[in-house]
């Protein structure tokens, strides 16, 4: 009888653990903001991103040398599909495009980590 009771308790514990694991897998962790999007918008103007790109929300001339950044936050990849569009990759790409895609014509601009994170945060709002 003790053996049956122990087996039932063990099965119940395993079932509860499985349910908790399934719940944690079904609900992704909330995205952690990588930077300040409002500051990133101002920095995109300051660094002149709109000279080469069309950047929604940034005042001034809108360039066409680089691709439009409209909807970049919804794209699965950047740099002509060569770089997966994740917040971390976008930050790295903004800092040193040729390191992420050697065929990129965008030069490294020398952004600090903080500035790159803020600009990436803004670009990710462009859905």
Coordinates of N, CA and C in Angstrom, one line a residue:
X1 N 0.8 -1.2 0.0 CA 0.0 0.0 0.0 C 0.9 1.3 0.0
X2 N 2.0 1.2 0.8 CA 2.9 2.4 0.9 C 3.5 2.6 -0.5
X3 N 3.8 1.5 -1.2 CA 4.5 1.6 -2.5 C 3.5 2.3 -3.5
X4 N 2.2 2.0 -3.4 CA 1.3 2.5 -4.4 C 1.1 4.0 -4.1
X5 N 1.0 4.4 -2.8 CA 0.8 5.8 -2.4 C 2.0 6.6 -2.8
X6 N 3.2 6.0 -2.6 CA 4.5 6.7 -3.0 C 4.5 6.9 -4.6
X7 N 4.1 5.9 -5.3 CA 4.1 5.9 -6.8 C 3.1 7.0 -7.2
X8 N 1.9 7.1 -6.6 CA 0.9 8.1 -7.0 C 1.5 9.5 -6.7
X9 N 2.1 9.7 -5.5 CA 2.7 11.0 -5.2 C 3.8 11.4 -6.2
X10 N 4.6 10.4 -6.6 CA 5.7 10.7 -7.5 C 5.1 11.1 -8.9
X11 N 4.1 10.4 -9.3 CA 3.4 10.7 -10.6 C 2.8 12.1 -10.6
X12 N 2.1 12.4 -9.4 CA 1.5 13.7 -9.3 C 2.6 14.8 -9.3
X13 N 3.7 14.6 -8.7 CA 4.8 15.6 -8.7 C 5.3 15.8 -10.1
X14 N 5.5 14.7 -10.8 CA 6.0 14.8 -12.2 C 5.0 15.5 -13.1
X15 N 3.8 15.2 -12.9 CA 2.7 15.9 -13.7 C 2.7 17.4 -13.4
X16 N 2.8 17.8 -12.2 CA 2.8 19.2 -11.8 C 4.0 19.9 -12.4
X17 N 5.2 19.2 -12.3 CA 6.4 19.8 -12.9 C 6.3 20.0 -14.4
X18 N 5.7 19.0 -15.1 CA 5.5 19.1 -16.5 C 4.6 20.2 -16.9
X19 N 3.5 20.4 -16.1 CA 2.6 21.5 -16.4 C 3.3 22.8 -16.2
X20 N 4.1 23.0 -15.2 CA 4.9 24.2 -14.9 C 5.8 24.5 -16.1
X21 N 6.5 23.4 -16.5 CA 7.5 23.6 -17.6 C 6.7 24.0 -18.9
X22 N 5.6 23.4 -19.2 CA 4.8 23.7 -20.3 C 4.3 25.2 -20.3
X23 N 3.9 25.6 -19.1 CA 3.5 27.0 -19.0 C 4.7 28.0 -19.2
X24 N 5.8 27.7 -18.7 CA 7.0 28.5 -18.9 C 7.4 28.6 -20.3
X25 N 7.3 27.5 -21.1 CA 7.6 27.4 -22.5 C 6.6 28.1 -23.3
X26 N 5.3 28.1 -22.9 CA 4.3 28.7 -23.7 C 4.3 30.3 -23.5
X27 N 4.7 30.8 -22.4 CA 4.8 32.2 -22.2 C 6.2 32.7 -22.3
X28 N 6.6 33.4 -23.4 CA 7.9 33.8 -23.5 C 8.2 35.0 -22.5
X29 N 9.4 35.0 -22.1 CA 9.8 36.1 -21.1 C 9.6 37.5 -21.8
X30 N 9.2 38.5 -21.1 CA 9.0 39.8 -21.7 C 10.4 40.3 -22.2
X31 N 10.3 41.0 -23.3 CA 11.5 41.6 -23.9 C 12.1 42.7 -23.0
X32 N 13.3 42.6 -22.8 CA 14.0 43.6 -22.0 C 14.4 44.8 -22.9
X33 N 14.0 46.0 -22.6 CA 14.3 47.1 -23.4 C 15.9 47.2 -23.5
X34 N 16.4 47.5 -24.7 CA 17.8 47.6 -24.9 C 18.3 49.0 -24.8
X35 N 17.4 49.9 -24.9 CA 17.9 51.3 -24.8 C 16.6 52.2 -24.7
X36 N 16.9 53.5 -24.8 CA 15.9 54.6 -24.7 C 15.5 55.0 -26.2
X37 N 14.3 54.6 -26.6 CA 13.9 54.8 -28.0 C 13.7 56.3 -28.3
X38 N 13.2 57.1 -27.3 CA 13.1 58.5 -27.6 C 14.5 59.2 -27.8
X39 N 15.4 58.8 -27.0 CA 16.8 59.3 -27.2 C 17.4 58.8 -28.5
X40 N 17.0 57.5 -28.8 CA 17.5 56.9 -30.1 C 17.0 57.7 -31.3
X41 N 15.8 58.2 -31.3 CA 15.3 59.0 -32.4 C 16.1 60.2 -32.5
X42 N 16.4 60.9 -31.4 CA 17.2 62.1 -31.5 C 18.6 61.8 -32.0
X43 N 19.2 60.7 -31.5 CA 20.5 60.3 -31.9 C 20.6 60.0 -33.4
X44 N 19.5 59.4 -33.9 CA 19.4 59.0 -35.4 C 19.5 60.3 -36.2
X45 N 18.9 61.4 -35.7 CA 19.0 62.7 -36.4 C 20.4 63.3 -36.2
X46 N 20.9 63.2 -35.0 CA 22.2 63.8 -34.7 C 23.3 63.1 -35.5
X47 N 23.3 61.8 -35.6 CA 24.3 61.1 -36.4 C 24.0 61.1 -37.9
X48 N 22.9 61.7 -38.3 CA 22.6 61.8 -39.7 C 22.2 60.5 -40.4
X49 N 21.6 59.6 -39.7 CA 21.2 58.3 -40.3 C 20.3 58.6 -41.6
X50 N 19.5 59.7 -41.5 CA 18.6 60.0 -42.6 C 19.3 60.6 -43.8
X51 N 20.6 60.8 -43.8 CA 21.3 61.2 -44.9 C 21.4 60.1 -46.0
X52 N 21.6 58.9 -45.5 CA 21.6 57.7 -46.3 C 20.3 56.9 -46.4
X53 N 19.6 57.0 -45.3 CA 18.3 56.2 -45.2 C 17.1 57.1 -45.0
X54 N 16.0 56.6 -45.5 CA 14.7 57.2 -45.1 C 14.4 56.6 -43.7
X55 N 14.3 57.6 -42.8 CA 14.1 57.2 -41.4 C 12.8 57.8 -40.9
X56 N 11.7 57.1 -40.8 CA 10.4 57.7 -40.3 C 10.6 58.3 -39.0
X57 N 10.0 59.5 -38.9 CA 10.0 60.2 -37.6 C 11.2 61.1 -37.4
X58 N 12.2 61.0 -38.3 CA 13.4 61.9 -38.2 C 13.3 63.0 -39.2
X59 N 13.4 64.2 -38.7 CA 13.2 65.4 -39.6 C 14.4 65.6 -40.5
X60 N 14.2 66.2 -41.6 CA 15.3 66.5 -42.5 C 15.2 65.7 -43.8
X61 N 16.2 65.8 -44.6 CA 16.2 65.1 -45.9 C 16.2 63.6 -45.6
X62 N 15.6 62.9 -46.5 CA 15.6 61.4 -46.4 C 16.4 60.8 -47.5
X63 N 17.4 60.1 -47.2 CA 18.3 59.5 -48.2 C 17.8 58.3 -48.8
X64 N 18.4 57.9 -49.9 CA 18.0 56.7 -50.6 C 19.3 55.8 -51.0
X65 N 20.4 56.2 -50.5 CA 21.6 55.5 -50.7 C 21.5 54.1 -50.0
X66 N 21.0 54.1 -48.8 CA 20.8 52.9 -48.0 C 19.3 52.6 -48.1
X67 N 18.9 51.4 -47.6 CA 17.5 51.0 -47.6 C 16.7 51.9 -46.6
X68 N 15.4 52.0 -46.9 CA 14.5 52.7 -46.0 C 14.5 51.9 -44.7
X69 N 14.4 52.6 -43.6 CA 14.3 51.9 -42.3 C 12.8 51.8 -41.8
X70 N 11.9 52.2 -42.7 CA 10.5 52.0 -42.4 C 10.2 50.6 -42.2
X71 N 9.6 50.2 -41.1 CA 9.3 48.8 -40.8 C 10.4 47.9 -40.4
X72 N 11.6 48.5 -40.2 CA 12.7 47.7 -39.8 C 12.5 46.8 -38.6
X73 N 11.7 47.3 -37.7 CA 11.4 46.6 -36.4 C 10.6 45.3 -36.7
X74 N 10.0 45.2 -37.8 CA 9.2 44.0 -38.2 C 9.9 43.0 -39.1
X75 N 11.1 43.4 -39.5 CA 11.8 42.5 -40.5 C 12.5 41.4 -39.7
X76 N 12.5 40.2 -40.3 CA 13.2 39.1 -39.7 C 14.7 39.2 -39.8
X77 N 15.1 39.9 -40.8 CA 16.6 40.1 -41.1 C 16.9 41.5 -41.6
X78 N 18.1 41.9 -41.4 CA 18.6 43.2 -41.9 C 19.8 42.9 -42.8
X79 N 20.3 44.0 -43.3 CA 21.5 43.9 -44.2 C 21.3 43.0 -45.4
X80 N 20.2 43.2 -46.1 CA 19.8 42.4 -47.2 C 19.7 40.9 -46.9
X81 N 19.1 40.7 -45.7 CA 18.8 39.3 -45.3 C 20.0 38.5 -44.7
X82 N 21.1 39.2 -44.6 CA 22.3 38.5 -44.1 C 22.5 38.4 -42.6
X83 N 21.7 39.3 -41.8 CA 21.9 39.3 -40.4 C 20.5 39.2 -39.8
X84 N 20.3 38.2 -38.9 CA 19.1 38.0 -38.2 C 18.8 39.3 -37.4
X85 N 17.5 39.8 -37.5 CA 17.1 41.0 -36.8 C 16.7 40.8 -35.3
X86 N 17.7 40.7 -34.5 CA 17.5 40.7 -33.0 C 18.0 42.0 -32.4
X87 N 17.5 42.3 -31.3 CA 18.0 43.6 -30.7 C 19.5 43.6 -30.5
X88 N 20.1 42.5 -30.1 CA 21.6 42.4 -29.9 C 22.3 42.6 -31.3
X89 N 21.8 41.9 -32.3 CA 22.5 42.0 -33.6 C 22.3 43.4 -34.2
X90 N 21.2 44.0 -34.0 CA 20.9 45.4 -34.5 C 21.9 46.3 -33.9
X91 N 22.1 46.2 -32.6 CA 23.1 47.1 -31.9 C 24.5 46.9 -32.5
X92 N 24.9 45.6 -32.6 CA 26.2 45.3 -33.2 C 26.3 45.8 -34.6
X93 N 25.3 45.6 -35.4 CA 25.3 46.1 -36.8 C 25.4 47.6 -36.9
X94 N 24.7 48.3 -36.1 CA 24.8 49.8 -36.1 C 26.2 50.2 -35.8
X95 N 26.8 49.5 -34.9 CA 28.2 49.9 -34.5 C 29.2 49.6 -35.5
X96 N 29.1 48.4 -36.1 CA 30.2 48.0 -37.1 C 29.5 47.1 -38.2
X97 N 28.8 47.7 -39.1 CA 28.1 46.9 -40.2 C 29.0 45.8 -40.9
X98 N 30.2 46.2 -41.3 CA 31.0 45.2 -42.0 C 31.4 44.0 -41.2
X99 N 31.5 44.1 -39.9 CA 31.8 43.0 -39.0 C 30.6 42.0 -39.0
X100 N 29.4 42.5 -39.2 CA 28.2 41.6 -39.2 C 28.0 41.1 -40.7
X101 N 28.3 41.9 -41.7 CA 28.1 41.5 -43.1 C 29.2 42.2 -43.9
X102 N 30.2 41.4 -44.2 CA 31.3 42.0 -45.0 C 30.9 42.7 -46.3
X103 N 29.8 42.3 -46.9 CA 29.4 43.0 -48.1 C 28.6 44.3 -47.9
X104 N 28.4 44.7 -46.6 CA 27.7 45.9 -46.3 C 28.5 47.1 -46.8
X105 N 27.8 48.0 -47.4 CA 28.4 49.3 -47.8 C 28.3 50.4 -46.7
X106 N 27.6 50.1 -45.6 CA 27.5 51.0 -44.5 C 28.8 51.0 -43.7
X107 N 29.4 52.1 -43.5 CA 30.7 52.1 -42.8 C 30.5 52.1 -41.3
X108 N 31.5 51.7 -40.5 CA 31.4 51.9 -39.0 C 31.3 53.4 -38.7
X109 N 30.4 53.8 -37.8 CA 30.3 55.2 -37.5 C 30.9 55.6 -36.2
X110 N 31.3 54.6 -35.4 CA 32.0 54.9 -34.1 C 31.0 55.2 -33.0
X111 N 29.9 54.6 -33.0 CA 28.9 54.8 -31.9 C 29.3 54.2 -30.6
X112 N 29.0 54.8 -29.5 CA 29.2 54.2 -28.2 C 28.2 53.1 -28.1
X113 N 28.4 52.2 -27.1 CA 27.4 51.2 -26.8 C 26.1 51.8 -26.5
X114 N 26.1 52.8 -25.6 CA 24.8 53.4 -25.2 C 24.1 54.0 -26.4
X115 N 24.8 54.7 -27.2 CA 24.1 55.4 -28.4 C 23.6 54.3 -29.3
X116 N 24.3 53.3 -29.6 CA 23.9 52.2 -30.5 C 22.6 51.5 -29.9
X117 N 22.6 51.3 -28.6 CA 21.4 50.7 -28.0 C 20.2 51.5 -28.1
X118 N 20.4 52.8 -27.9 CA 19.3 53.8 -28.0 C 18.7 53.8 -29.4
X119 N 19.6 53.9 -30.4 CA 19.2 54.0 -31.8 C 18.5 52.7 -32.2
X120 N 19.1 51.5 -31.8 CA 18.4 50.3 -32.0 C 17.0 50.2 -31.4
X121 N 16.9 50.7 -30.2 CA 15.6 50.7 -29.5 C 14.6 51.5 -30.3
X122 N 15.0 52.7 -30.9 CA 14.1 53.4 -31.7 C 13.8 52.7 -33.0
X123 N 14.8 52.1 -33.7 CA 14.5 51.4 -34.9 C 13.6 50.3 -34.7
X124 N 13.6 49.6 -33.6 CA 12.7 48.5 -33.3 C 11.3 48.9 -33.1
X125 N 11.1 50.2 -32.9 CA 9.7 50.7 -32.8 C 9.1 50.9 -34.2
X126 N 9.9 50.9 -35.2 CA 9.4 51.2 -36.6 C 8.9 49.9 -37.1
X127 N 7.6 49.6 -36.9 CA 7.0 48.4 -37.3 C 6.3 48.5 -38.6

